[in-house]
């Protein structure tokens, strides 16, 4: 495995000493690749760059046969002399990147992908992103985000999200189809890091957590949504389940969440808990169990009028659900709300009446 990490050396610039052999044309603003072909006893470093050879001085410890990615800078304050800034170092065992550089999105990834160790380096990059995308270390978190953006850009994935309004991310419950609901769950932010791990990059650009974490400034409401997503990620990991924040607009709904779990005891058995708290209608809690092709719907409804309305339309509900391939659908009302702990213990079925 390649050790991928940020370059922490305070020195990041090369001082040009002299070109050797053929002349080299360097332009301010361009990014160039270079190879370290020799380390001089005087401390100088000999680079092969753009078909020529150049000697530079630097305080950065370099090794022979190391590849470099460099940025040519213009320095007006020193009579417009060129200055070389180090962006990245690549050798057999290590890939270093300078987190202080404002590098072109595609150049750094293209550079790191070159050579025999391309797959190993990419895996190291993704590992670094996964470890630091939520880091409390601001520099590490920013570098991880920049690397992810750079890779997505290099894959020609459209990242025009800066102007995305939060209202466009939210969906009205009245307009949600089964297909839309599936997309909302997948892009809820819960699976963001998992998409990186499995290299599902085409799905990242629509991920709610990615959209919010990529912005330079967040409103108070957006910060709260991001915090909620991260809280559900922690909860899901702790209980080996799936807790999801759903970005839905629903009149009268004060709060709601959904919980999913696959049984460890039985094959093809799944559990789902839906918890909704309405301002006027009170609490609605549902426990849904799938046993193969059998589906059990267990509802606790606090409002009696709503409970009777569901009872009156239960036959239609059951027939609609059966159309999705279930052989049997059973609907029961619970005496009390669904308890998460019973879902985890897989004992809710004994509470049906």
CSV table of N, CA and C in Angstrom, one decimal, residues 2 8 29 55 72 83 87 96 101 106 140 143 160 163 186 189 222 256 260 283 301 321 323 337 353:
chain,number,residue,atom,x,y,z
A,2,UNK,N,0.5,2.2,-0.9
A,2,UNK,CA,1.2,3.5,-0.9
A,2,UNK,C,0.8,4.3,0.3
A,8,UNK,N,3.9,18.1,4.9
A,8,UNK,CA,3.9,19.0,6.1
A,8,UNK,C,5.1,19.9,6.2
A,29,UNK,N,2.0,30.0,-14.5
A,29,UNK,CA,0.6,29.4,-14.5
A,29,UNK,C,0.5,28.0,-14.9
A,55,UNK,N,18.7,22.4,-12.6
A,55,UNK,CA,19.2,22.3,-11.3
A,55,UNK,C,18.5,23.3,-10.4
A,72,UNK,N,4.4,26.5,-12.0
A,72,UNK,CA,5.2,27.7,-12.3
A,72,UNK,C,4.5,28.9,-11.9
A,83,UNK,N,8.9,31.4,-10.2
A,83,UNK,CA,9.1,30.7,-9.0
A,83,UNK,C,8.4,29.3,-9.1
A,87,UNK,N,3.7,20.8,-5.8
A,87,UNK,CA,2.3,20.4,-5.6
A,87,UNK,C,2.3,19.0,-5.0
A,96,UNK,N,2.9,12.3,-1.6
A,96,UNK,CA,2.7,13.4,-0.8
A,96,UNK,C,2.1,14.5,-1.6
A,101,UNK,N,-1.5,24.4,-1.8
A,101,UNK,CA,-1.6,24.8,-3.2
A,101,UNK,C,-3.0,24.8,-3.8
A,106,UNK,N,-7.8,18.5,-12.3
A,106,UNK,CA,-7.5,17.2,-12.9
A,106,UNK,C,-6.0,16.9,-12.9
A,140,UNK,N,-6.7,18.6,7.1
A,140,UNK,CA,-6.9,17.2,6.6
A,140,UNK,C,-8.3,17.1,5.9
A,143,UNK,N,-8.2,18.9,2.6
A,143,UNK,CA,-7.5,18.2,1.6
A,143,UNK,C,-8.3,17.0,1.1
A,160,UNK,N,-21.8,20.9,-10.7
A,160,UNK,CA,-22.4,22.2,-10.6
A,160,UNK,C,-23.5,22.2,-9.5
A,163,UNK,N,-24.7,26.4,-6.6
A,163,UNK,CA,-25.9,27.3,-6.6
A,163,UNK,C,-27.2,26.5,-6.3
A,186,UNK,N,-31.2,6.8,-1.1
A,186,UNK,CA,-29.8,6.6,-1.5
A,186,UNK,C,-28.9,7.8,-1.4
A,189,UNK,N,-27.4,11.1,2.3
A,189,UNK,CA,-26.2,11.4,3.0
A,189,UNK,C,-25.6,10.3,3.8
A,222,UNK,N,-29.1,24.5,7.0
A,222,UNK,CA,-28.2,23.6,6.3
A,222,UNK,C,-27.2,22.9,7.3
A,256,UNK,N,-39.8,13.3,11.9
A,256,UNK,CA,-40.0,11.9,11.4
A,256,UNK,C,-38.6,11.2,11.1
A,260,UNK,N,-34.1,0.9,9.4
A,260,UNK,CA,-34.1,-0.3,8.6
A,260,UNK,C,-33.1,-1.3,9.2
A,283,UNK,N,-48.9,11.2,17.2
A,283,UNK,CA,-47.9,10.2,16.8
A,283,UNK,C,-48.4,9.1,15.9
A,301,UNK,N,-51.4,4.2,16.1
A,301,UNK,CA,-51.9,5.5,15.6
A,301,UNK,C,-52.6,6.2,16.8
A,321,UNK,N,-50.4,-3.3,-1.9
A,321,UNK,CA,-49.1,-3.8,-1.5
A,321,UNK,C,-48.8,-5.1,-2.1
A,323,UNK,N,-49.6,-6.2,-4.9
A,323,UNK,CA,-49.2,-6.0,-6.4
A,323,UNK,C,-47.7,-6.0,-6.5
A,337,UNK,N,-46.6,2.5,21.0
A,337,UNK,CA,-45.7,2.8,19.9
A,337,UNK,C,-44.6,1.7,19.7
A,353,UNK,N,-51.5,-7.4,18.2
A,353,UNK,CA,-52.8,-7.8,18.8
A,353,UNK,C,-53.8,-8.0,17.8
